[in-house]
mmCIF file of N, CA and C in Angstrom:
data_model
loop_
_atom_site.group_PDB
_atom_site.id
_atom_site.type_symbol
_atom_site.label_atom_id
_atom_site.label_comp_id
_atom_site.label_asym_id
_atom_site.label_seq_id
_atom_site.Cartn_x
_atom_site.Cartn_y
_atom_site.Cartn_z
ATOM 1 N N ILE S 1 0.864 -1.175 0.000
ATOM 2 C CA ILE S 1 0.000 0.000 0.000
ATOM 3 C C ILE S 1 0.906 1.233 0.000
ATOM 4 N N TYR S 2 0.768 2.055 -1.012
ATOM 5 C CA TYR S 2 1.619 3.221 -1.173
ATOM 6 C C TYR S 2 0.782 4.429 -1.567
ATOM 7 N N VAL S 3 1.287 5.610 -1.276
ATOM 8 C CA VAL S 3 0.664 6.845 -1.749
ATOM 9 C C VAL S 3 1.747 7.681 -2.411
ATOM 10 N N TRP S 4 1.355 8.527 -3.368
ATOM 11 C CA TRP S 4 2.301 9.408 -4.044
ATOM 12 C C TRP S 4 2.544 10.636 -3.188
ATOM 13 N N TYR S 5 3.792 11.035 -3.087
ATOM 14 C CA TYR S 5 4.149 12.210 -2.292
ATOM 15 C C TYR S 5 5.299 12.912 -2.985
ATOM 16 N N THR S 6 5.068 14.082 -3.497
ATOM 17 C CA THR S 6 6.065 14.891 -4.192
ATOM 18 C C THR S 6 6.919 14.059 -5.149
ATOM 19 N N ASN S 7 6.256 13.401 -6.063
ATOM 20 C CA ASN S 7 6.904 12.601 -7.106
ATOM 21 C C ASN S 7 7.643 11.382 -6.573
ATOM 22 N N LYS S 8 7.392 10.998 -5.356
ATOM 23 C CA LYS S 8 7.985 9.794 -4.789
ATOM 24 C C LYS S 8 6.859 8.909 -4.281
ATOM 25 N N ILE S 9 7.111 7.630 -4.233
ATOM 26 C CA ILE S 9 6.133 6.729 -3.645
ATOM 27 C C ILE S 9 6.428 6.639 -2.161
ATOM 28 N N MET S 10 5.406 6.880 -1.346
ATOM 29 C CA MET S 10 5.574 6.837 0.098
ATOM 30 C C MET S 10 4.744 5.683 0.661
ATOM 31 N N LYS S 11 5.370 4.878 1.491
ATOM 32 C CA LYS S 11 4.637 3.798 2.153
ATOM 33 C C LYS S 11 3.632 4.382 3.133
ATOM 34 N N THR S 12 2.536 3.681 3.334
ATOM 35 C CA THR S 12 1.593 4.115 4.356
ATOM 36 C C THR S 12 2.233 3.900 5.729
ATOM 37 N N PHE S 13 1.787 4.660 6.682
ATOM 38 C CA PHE S 13 2.384 4.623 8.017
ATOM 39 C C PHE S 13 2.350 3.223 8.621
ATOM 40 N N GLU S 14 1.238 2.523 8.427
ATOM 41 C CA GLU S 14 1.070 1.198 9.036
ATOM 42 C C GLU S 14 2.085 0.180 8.525
ATOM 43 N N THR S 15 2.625 0.395 7.331
ATOM 44 C CA THR S 15 3.568 -0.567 6.760
ATOM 45 C C THR S 15 5.022 -0.246 7.083
ATOM 46 N N LEU S 16 5.269 0.877 7.754
ATOM 47 C CA LEU S 16 6.645 1.267 8.082
ATOM 48 C C LEU S 16 7.217 0.441 9.222
ATOM 49 N N THR S 17 8.529 0.292 9.222
ATOM 50 C CA THR S 17 9.228 -0.293 10.366
ATOM 51 C C THR S 17 9.236 0.746 11.489
ATOM 52 N N TRP S 18 9.669 0.345 12.676
ATOM 53 C CA TRP S 18 9.758 1.288 13.792
ATOM 54 C C TRP S 18 10.698 2.434 13.433
ATOM 55 N N ALA S 19 11.836 2.117 12.824
ATOM 56 C CA ALA S 19 12.782 3.159 12.420
ATOM 57 C C ALA S 19 12.148 4.087 11.380
ATOM 58 N N GLY S 20 11.378 3.533 10.469
ATOM 59 C CA GLY S 20 10.683 4.336 9.468
ATOM 60 C C GLY S 20 9.659 5.260 10.087
ATOM 61 N N LYS S 21 8.948 4.773 11.090
ATOM 62 C CA LYS S 21 7.970 5.605 11.795
ATOM 63 C C LYS S 21 8.664 6.753 12.515
ATOM 64 N N LEU S 22 9.804 6.461 13.145
ATOM 65 C CA LEU S 22 10.551 7.514 13.838
ATOM 66 C C LEU S 22 11.030 8.578 12.855
ATOM 67 N N ARG S 23 11.487 8.161 11.672
ATOM 68 C CA ARG S 23 11.902 9.132 10.657
ATOM 69 C C ARG S 23 10.715 9.990 10.210
ATOM 70 N N ARG S 24 9.559 9.377 10.043
ATOM 71 C CA ARG S 24 8.365 10.109 9.623
ATOM 72 C C ARG S 24 7.959 11.116 10.704
ATOM 73 N N PHE S 25 8.002 10.702 11.978
ATOM 74 C CA PHE S 25 7.683 11.621 13.076
ATOM 75 C C PHE S 25 8.670 12.788 13.112
ATOM 76 N N ARG S 26 9.939 12.486 12.902
ATOM 77 C CA ARG S 26 10.979 13.520 12.936
ATOM 78 C C ARG S 26 10.725 14.570 11.851
ATOM 79 N N LYS S 27 10.365 14.100 10.652
ATOM 80 C CA LYS S 27 10.061 15.025 9.554
ATOM 81 C C LYS S 27 8.850 15.892 9.903
ATOM 82 N N LEU S 28 7.842 15.282 10.493
ATOM 83 C CA LEU S 28 6.661 16.022 10.913
ATOM 84 C C LEU S 28 7.020 17.075 11.964
ATOM 85 N N ALA S 29 7.878 16.704 12.925
ATOM 86 C CA ALA S 29 8.319 17.648 13.955
ATOM 87 C C ALA S 29 9.082 18.812 13.325
ATOM 88 N N GLU S 30 9.983 18.508 12.388
ATOM 89 C CA GLU S 30 10.745 19.563 11.722
ATOM 90 C C GLU S 30 9.819 20.493 10.943
ATOM 91 N N ASP S 31 8.832 19.933 10.261
ATOM 92 C CA ASP S 31 7.861 20.757 9.530
ATOM 93 C C ASP S 31 7.077 21.657 10.481
ATOM 94 N N ALA S 32 6.665 21.115 11.628
ATOM 95 C CA ALA S 32 5.913 21.901 12.610
ATOM 96 C C ALA S 32 6.774 23.025 13.184
ATOM 97 N N LEU S 33 8.022 22.747 13.461
ATOM 98 C CA LEU S 33 8.902 23.757 14.061
ATOM 99 C C LEU S 33 9.183 24.914 13.115
ATOM 100 N N ARG S 34 9.091 24.682 11.825
ATOM 101 C CA ARG S 34 9.284 25.764 10.856
ATOM 102 C C ARG S 34 8.182 26.834 10.960
ATOM 103 N N GLN S 35 7.090 26.499 11.612
ATOM 104 C CA GLN S 35 5.985 27.439 11.756
ATOM 105 C C GLN S 35 6.238 28.464 12.870
ATOM 106 N N TYR S 36 7.325 28.297 13.608
ATOM 107 C CA TYR S 36 7.635 29.160 14.739
ATOM 108 C C TYR S 36 8.935 29.906 14.493
ATOM 109 N N ASP S 37 9.075 31.029 15.141
ATOM 110 C CA ASP S 37 10.283 31.841 15.022
ATOM 111 C C ASP S 37 11.338 31.341 16.018
ATOM 112 N N VAL S 38 11.782 30.107 15.789
ATOM 113 C CA VAL S 38 12.771 29.470 16.667
ATOM 114 C C VAL S 38 13.844 28.833 15.785
ATOM 115 N N THR S 39 15.098 29.136 16.085
ATOM 116 C CA THR S 39 16.194 28.464 15.397
ATOM 117 C C THR S 39 16.565 27.254 16.248
ATOM 118 N N VAL S 40 16.298 26.068 15.723
ATOM 119 C CA VAL S 40 16.447 24.834 16.491
ATOM 120 C C VAL S 40 17.898 24.361 16.469
ATOM 121 N N LYS S 41 18.418 24.110 17.671
ATOM 122 C CA LYS S 41 19.753 23.536 17.817
ATOM 123 C C LYS S 41 19.654 22.025 17.950
ATOM 124 N N GLU S 42 18.705 21.553 18.779
ATOM 125 C CA GLU S 42 18.522 20.119 19.021
ATOM 126 C C GLU S 42 17.034 19.798 19.128
ATOM 127 N N CYS S 43 16.701 18.587 18.706
ATOM 128 C CA CYS S 43 15.327 18.108 18.803
ATOM 129 C C CYS S 43 15.398 16.612 19.116
ATOM 130 N N HIS S 44 14.963 16.232 20.324
ATOM 131 C CA HIS S 44 15.075 14.841 20.783
ATOM 132 C C HIS S 44 13.709 14.271 21.134
ATOM 133 N N LEU S 45 13.452 13.072 20.684
ATOM 134 C CA LEU S 45 12.220 12.378 21.035
ATOM 135 C C LEU S 45 12.243 12.035 22.520
ATOM 136 N N LEU S 46 11.203 12.449 23.229
ATOM 137 C CA LEU S 46 11.094 12.144 24.663
ATOM 138 C C LEU S 46 10.100 11.024 24.930
ATOM 139 N N SER S 47 8.975 11.048 24.193
ATOM 140 C CA SER S 47 7.903 10.119 24.514
ATOM 141 C C SER S 47 7.125 9.759 23.262
ATOM 142 N N TYR S 48 6.750 8.500 23.204
ATOM 143 C CA TYR S 48 5.866 8.031 22.140
ATOM 144 C C TYR S 48 4.806 7.171 22.797
ATOM 145 N N ASP S 49 3.624 7.742 22.916
ATOM 146 C CA ASP S 49 2.508 7.015 23.503
ATOM 147 C C ASP S 49 1.261 7.548 22.826
ATOM 148 N N THR S 50 0.373 8.156 23.556
ATOM 149 C CA THR S 50 -0.808 8.762 22.952
ATOM 150 C C THR S 50 -0.400 9.939 22.073
ATOM 151 N N ASN S 51 0.576 10.697 22.524
ATOM 152 C CA ASN S 51 1.144 11.820 21.775
ATOM 153 C C ASN S 51 2.626 11.548 21.566
ATOM 154 N N ILE S 52 3.206 12.241 20.613
ATOM 155 C CA ILE S 52 4.651 12.180 20.415
ATOM 156 C C ILE S 52 5.195 13.489 20.971
ATOM 157 N N ILE S 53 6.170 13.407 21.861
ATOM 158 C CA ILE S 53 6.702 14.604 22.498
ATOM 159 C C ILE S 53 8.206 14.691 22.223
ATOM 160 N N TYR S 54 8.614 15.860 21.753
ATOM 161 C CA TYR S 54 10.025 16.150 21.507
ATOM 162 C C TYR S 54 10.495 17.242 22.454
ATOM 163 N N ARG S 55 11.742 17.133 22.913
ATOM 164 C CA ARG S 55 12.391 18.222 23.644
ATOM 165 C C ARG S 55 13.168 19.013 22.601
ATOM 166 N N VAL S 56 12.863 20.287 22.504
ATOM 167 C CA VAL S 56 13.490 21.148 21.510
ATOM 168 C C VAL S 56 14.342 22.177 22.237
ATOM 169 N N THR S 57 15.587 22.310 21.815
ATOM 170 C CA THR S 57 16.471 23.328 22.357
ATOM 171 C C THR S 57 16.778 24.311 21.235
ATOM 172 N N ALA S 58 16.497 25.580 21.505
ATOM 173 C CA ALA S 58 16.766 26.635 20.524
ATOM 174 C C ALA S 58 18.243 26.994 20.561
ATOM 175 N N LEU S 59 18.685 27.676 19.518
ATOM 176 C CA LEU S 59 20.078 28.090 19.429
ATOM 177 C C LEU S 59 20.475 28.987 20.599
ATOM 178 N N ASN S 60 19.518 29.761 21.130
ATOM 179 C CA ASN S 60 19.809 30.649 22.266
ATOM 180 C C ASN S 60 19.746 29.926 23.618
ATOM 181 N N GLY S 61 19.478 28.601 23.604
ATOM 182 C CA GLY S 61 19.452 27.818 24.831
ATOM 183 C C GLY S 61 18.070 27.600 25.431
ATOM 184 N N THR S 62 17.065 28.303 24.948
ATOM 185 C CA THR S 62 15.709 28.126 25.448
ATOM 186 C C THR S 62 15.205 26.738 25.078
ATOM 187 N N ARG S 63 14.537 26.092 26.036
ATOM 188 C CA ARG S 63 13.997 24.752 25.786
ATOM 189 C C ARG S 63 12.479 24.800 25.665
ATOM 190 N N TYR S 64 11.991 23.955 24.776
ATOM 191 C CA TYR S 64 10.553 23.849 24.529
ATOM 192 C C TYR S 64 10.165 22.378 24.475
ATOM 193 N N ALA S 65 8.881 22.126 24.630
ATOM 194 C CA ALA S 65 8.334 20.793 24.376
ATOM 195 C C ALA S 65 7.431 20.929 23.154
ATOM 196 N N LEU S 66 7.595 20.021 22.213
ATOM 197 C CA LEU S 66 6.741 19.973 21.029
ATOM 198 C C LEU S 66 5.905 18.712 21.116
ATOM 199 N N ARG S 67 4.594 18.897 21.129
ATOM 200 C CA ARG S 67 3.676 17.747 21.207
ATOM 201 C C ARG S 67 2.980 17.574 19.872
ATOM 202 N N LEU S 68 3.085 16.383 19.319
ATOM 203 C CA LEU S 68 2.369 16.036 18.098
ATOM 204 C C LEU S 68 1.238 15.095 18.492
ATOM 205 N N ALA S 69 0.022 15.506 18.205
ATOM 206 C CA ALA S 69 -1.151 14.734 18.607
ATOM 207 C C ALA S 69 -1.824 14.131 17.382
ATOM 208 N N ASN S 70 -2.555 13.081 17.600
ATOM 209 C CA ASN S 70 -3.316 12.431 16.549
ATOM 210 C C ASN S 70 -4.404 13.396 16.054
ATOM 211 N N GLY S 71 -4.405 13.658 14.753
ATOM 212 C CA GLY S 71 -5.359 14.614 14.194
ATOM 213 C C GLY S 71 -6.799 14.124 14.144
ATOM 214 N N ARG S 72 -7.026 12.852 14.447
ATOM 215 C CA ARG S 72 -8.397 12.316 14.411
ATOM 216 C C ARG S 72 -9.114 12.471 15.739
ATOM 217 N N TRP S 73 -8.468 13.033 16.755
ATOM 218 C CA TRP S 73 -9.113 13.158 18.064
ATOM 219 C C TRP S 73 -9.821 14.463 18.185
#
C-alpha cells in the first residue's frame, strides 16, 4: 500500500518499520517547528505514547516541548 508524495512513492504509516515511523515523526516535527520563530539547535524524542513529544532546544538555549497529537481526536 503506497501513496504518491512529491513525485515519490511513500509507504503508508502502518507498513513502516519502527525506524521508518521515527523518521516520519521527525520530519513532521521539523515541519511543525518551521511554523515558529525558533532556530532549532537540538530536537530529541522524549515520549511516544498517545502523543509524540520532543524536547526542543533553541540556538539561544531556550527549551521547549513539542507535542504532536493524533489529528483524528
